[in-house]
Backbone as JSON, one array per atom type, in Angstrom:
{
  "sequence": "XXXXXXXXXXXXXXXXXXXXXXXXXXXXXXXXXXXXXXXXXXXXXXXXXXXXXXXXXXXXXXXXXXXXXXXXXXXXXXXXXXXXXXXXXXXXXXXX",
  "N": [[-12.34, -15.73, -82.03], [-12.73, -17.77, -80.25], [-10.99, -17.94, -76.85], [-10.72, -19.5, -74.58], [-12.43, -21.58, -75.06], [-10.82, -22.49, -77.81], [-8.47, -23.1, -76.26], [-9.38, -25.18, -74.68], [-10.13, -27.41, -76.27], [-7.23, -27.48, -76.63], [-6.24, -29.27, -75.16], [-7.95, -31.09, -74.81], [-6.97, -32.55, -77.85], [-4.28, -33.34, -76.62], [-4.76, -35.1, -74.67], [-5.82, -36.93, -76.4], [-3.13, -38.49, -77.72], [-0.69, -40.7, -78.13], [1.4, -40.7, -75.08], [0.12, -38.02, -74.43], [1.36, -35.63, -75.43], [2.13, -33.86, -78.5], [2.97, -32.05, -81.54], [2.79, -28.85, -82.81], [2.05, -29.06, -85.31], [0.3, -30.92, -85.21], [-1.67, -30.11, -83.74], [-2.85, -27.4, -85.21], [-3.43, -28.56, -87.08], [-5.98, -30.22, -85.76], [-6.68, -28.76, -84.41], [-8.45, -26.79, -86.3], [-9.83, -28.51, -87.71], [-12.0, -29.06, -86.26], [-12.69, -26.5, -86.25], [-11.5, -24.31, -85.45], [-10.9, -21.57, -86.87], [-7.32, -20.73, -86.88], [-3.87, -19.47, -85.82], [-0.41, -20.3, -86.72], [0.94, -18.45, -84.73], [-1.0, -17.57, -83.48], [-1.79, -19.83, -81.99], [0.4, -20.6, -80.42], [0.54, -18.64, -78.85], [-1.38, -19.58, -77.72], [-0.74, -21.94, -76.01], [1.92, -20.99, -74.84], [0.29, -19.5, -73.31], [-1.47, -21.09, -72.1], [0.83, -22.92, -70.37], [2.35, -20.59, -68.53], [0.05, -19.36, -67.45], [-1.75, -21.33, -66.64], [-0.73, -23.77, -65.87], [-1.15, -26.56, -67.65], [0.1, -27.25, -69.6], [2.87, -28.61, -70.81], [4.8, -26.36, -72.4], [7.58, -26.22, -75.03], [10.01, -25.64, -77.09], [11.77, -27.23, -80.09], [14.0, -26.45, -82.42], [12.58, -24.79, -83.6], [10.07, -25.82, -83.95], [6.98, -26.29, -81.78], [6.21, -28.44, -78.56], [4.04, -29.85, -77.08], [2.84, -30.86, -74.19], [0.28, -32.41, -71.81], [-0.35, -32.25, -69.15], [-1.33, -32.71, -65.28], [-2.79, -31.03, -64.3], [-3.96, -30.0, -66.3], [-5.18, -32.13, -67.12], [-7.26, -32.43, -65.08], [-9.05, -29.95, -65.33], [-9.89, -30.41, -68.13], [-11.71, -32.46, -67.61], [-13.08, -31.47, -65.61], [-13.38, -31.28, -63.0], [-11.58, -29.74, -62.18], [-11.47, -26.01, -61.83], [-9.92, -23.55, -64.14], [-9.54, -20.66, -64.31], [-10.03, -19.15, -67.85], [-9.97, -20.85, -69.38], [-12.62, -22.92, -71.14], [-14.67, -24.28, -69.14], [-16.26, -28.44, -69.04], [-18.79, -29.21, -70.81], [-21.87, -29.9, -69.48], [-22.85, -33.33, -69.55], [-20.67, -33.89, -71.79], [-17.66, -35.09, -72.35], [-15.38, -34.35, -72.21]],
  "CA": [[-12.1, -16.98, -81.94], [-13.13, -17.91, -77.89], [-9.74, -18.39, -76.37], [-11.75, -20.18, -73.39], [-12.97, -22.93, -76.19], [-9.38, -22.85, -78.21], [-7.48, -23.83, -74.74], [-9.94, -26.67, -73.57], [-9.78, -28.5, -77.85], [-5.58, -27.85, -77.14], [-6.16, -30.05, -73.82], [-8.63, -32.58, -75.44], [-6.63, -33.11, -78.57], [-3.25, -33.52, -76.3], [-5.26, -35.79, -73.96], [-5.98, -38.09, -77.7], [-2.74, -38.24, -78.15], [0.55, -41.22, -77.12], [1.93, -39.53, -73.84], [-0.39, -36.25, -73.76], [2.32, -34.81, -76.3], [2.57, -33.82, -80.0], [3.93, -31.25, -81.8], [2.19, -27.54, -83.4], [1.5, -28.92, -86.35], [-0.41, -31.8, -85.45], [-2.37, -29.61, -82.96], [-2.96, -26.97, -85.88], [-4.56, -29.07, -87.74], [-6.74, -30.18, -85.35], [-7.72, -26.95, -84.23], [-8.61, -26.5, -87.59], [-10.61, -29.96, -88.39], [-12.47, -28.87, -85.06], [-13.83, -25.38, -86.81], [-11.04, -23.09, -84.96], [-9.49, -20.3, -87.6], [-6.53, -20.03, -85.75], [-2.78, -19.73, -86.94], [0.9, -20.64, -85.91], [1.66, -17.82, -84.05], [-1.82, -17.47, -81.8], [-0.87, -21.38, -81.45], [1.73, -20.39, -80.03], [0.13, -17.93, -77.48], [-2.22, -19.78, -76.4], [0.46, -22.83, -75.76], [2.42, -20.16, -73.9], [-0.23, -18.83, -71.83], [-1.63, -22.4, -71.01], [2.08, -23.31, -69.48], [2.71, -20.22, -67.9], [-1.47, -19.08, -65.88], [-2.86, -22.45, -65.64], [0.51, -25.02, -65.2], [-2.24, -26.73, -68.27], [0.81, -27.73, -70.51], [3.93, -28.26, -71.02], [5.2, -26.4, -73.82], [9.08, -26.73, -75.3], [10.33, -25.55, -78.45], [12.96, -27.71, -80.04], [14.57, -26.24, -83.67], [11.22, -24.04, -83.92], [8.89, -26.66, -83.18], [6.7, -26.2, -80.04], [5.97, -29.76, -78.33], [3.15, -29.74, -75.99], [2.14, -32.03, -73.55], [-0.44, -32.47, -71.51], [-0.16, -32.09, -67.4], [-2.35, -33.65, -64.44], [-3.83, -29.57, -63.77], [-4.81, -29.79, -67.6], [-5.9, -32.93, -67.27], [-8.73, -31.92, -64.46], [-8.91, -29.16, -66.29], [-10.58, -30.81, -68.99], [-13.23, -33.73, -67.16], [-14.15, -30.77, -64.99], [-12.66, -31.35, -61.76], [-10.43, -28.38, -61.27], [-11.42, -24.56, -62.25], [-8.5, -22.71, -63.92], [-10.13, -19.49, -65.28], [-9.45, -19.04, -68.93], [-10.19, -22.57, -70.03], [-13.39, -23.02, -70.77], [-15.73, -25.81, -68.39], [-17.24, -29.07, -69.89], [-20.8, -28.99, -70.64], [-22.9, -31.07, -69.15], [-22.75, -34.31, -70.75], [-19.28, -33.65, -72.39], [-16.35, -35.96, -71.55], [-14.46, -33.21, -72.19]],
  "C": [[-12.33, -16.71, -80.54], [-11.71, -18.32, -77.64], [-9.77, -19.52, -75.88], [-12.15, -21.68, -74.8], [-11.95, -23.68, -76.82], [-8.91, -23.96, -77.07], [-8.77, -24.97, -74.23], [-9.68, -27.35, -75.55], [-8.34, -28.85, -77.75], [-5.77, -28.95, -76.09], [-6.55, -31.38, -74.4], [-8.34, -33.46, -76.36], [-5.15, -33.17, -77.73], [-3.36, -35.01, -75.58], [-5.41, -36.79, -75.09], [-4.82, -38.62, -78.07], [-1.09, -39.56, -77.35], [1.0, -40.16, -75.93], [1.59, -38.59, -73.52], [0.96, -35.88, -74.74], [2.28, -35.05, -77.73], [2.71, -32.43, -79.87], [2.88, -30.16, -82.45], [1.25, -27.88, -84.24], [0.37, -29.43, -86.27], [-1.8, -31.08, -84.89], [-3.24, -28.07, -83.73], [-4.01, -27.74, -87.01], [-5.53, -29.95, -87.66], [-7.71, -29.64, -84.94], [-8.4, -26.51, -85.3], [-10.38, -27.32, -88.1], [-12.18, -29.55, -87.3], [-13.2, -27.44, -85.09], [-12.79, -23.96, -86.36], [-10.73, -22.91, -86.34], [-8.57, -20.29, -86.8], [-5.17, -20.56, -86.63], [-1.42, -19.88, -86.41], [1.2, -20.01, -84.44], [0.53, -17.71, -82.72], [-1.87, -19.17, -81.38], [-0.34, -21.17, -80.25], [1.71, -19.27, -78.21], [-0.83, -18.27, -76.92], [-1.51, -21.03, -75.69], [1.11, -22.25, -74.55], [1.65, -19.91, -72.69], [-0.57, -20.28, -71.34], [-0.37, -23.13, -70.25], [2.45, -22.4, -68.85], [1.25, -19.61, -66.62], [-1.9, -20.01, -65.78], [-2.08, -23.91, -65.72], [-0.46, -25.87, -66.29], [-1.33, -27.96, -68.93], [2.12, -27.5, -70.67], [5.18, -28.06, -71.97], [6.39, -26.39, -74.36], [9.28, -26.9, -76.64], [11.74, -26.37, -78.81], [13.12, -27.31, -81.9], [13.32, -25.65, -83.9], [10.13, -24.58, -83.67], [8.14, -26.88, -82.01], [6.78, -27.84, -80.24], [5.48, -29.6, -77.27], [2.58, -31.02, -75.03], [1.56, -31.77, -71.95], [-0.49, -32.3, -69.59], [-1.6, -32.51, -66.48], [-3.35, -32.36, -64.16], [-4.74, -29.39, -65.29], [-5.38, -31.03, -67.58], [-7.52, -33.07, -66.41], [-9.15, -31.09, -64.92], [-10.44, -29.61, -67.32], [-11.74, -31.63, -68.9], [-14.04, -32.34, -66.43], [-14.38, -30.92, -63.18], [-11.4, -30.26, -61.21], [-10.7, -27.03, -62.47], [-11.01, -23.96, -62.68], [-10.08, -21.52, -65.06], [-9.6, -18.94, -67.04], [-9.82, -20.07, -70.26], [-11.88, -22.89, -69.7], [-13.93, -24.46, -69.66], [-15.9, -26.42, -69.57], [-18.64, -28.46, -70.0], [-21.4, -30.0, -70.39], [-23.0, -32.44, -70.37], [-21.23, -34.82, -71.43], [-18.27, -34.16, -71.51], [-15.54, -35.66, -72.14], [-13.28, -33.69, -73.47]]
}
């Protein structure tokens, strides 16, 4: 698993959601559909990393379900206007 790519795709999925927010099950399904072999524990680790190390996602838990919300820093990383070590940058021509 390429963690920088998974983190990039988490941000991308969040950008496509109403209010830039969704739960772990929607993220998990979308990541798997994108070809990432990831389980719930790995997803929780990546959400915690994005929250603690990059301030790219607000990660909250409600009755054991993680809810993730894209932050401005995460949106800027996705668009390529902010470099955050540990999150892959968009490729040339990629809209993020």
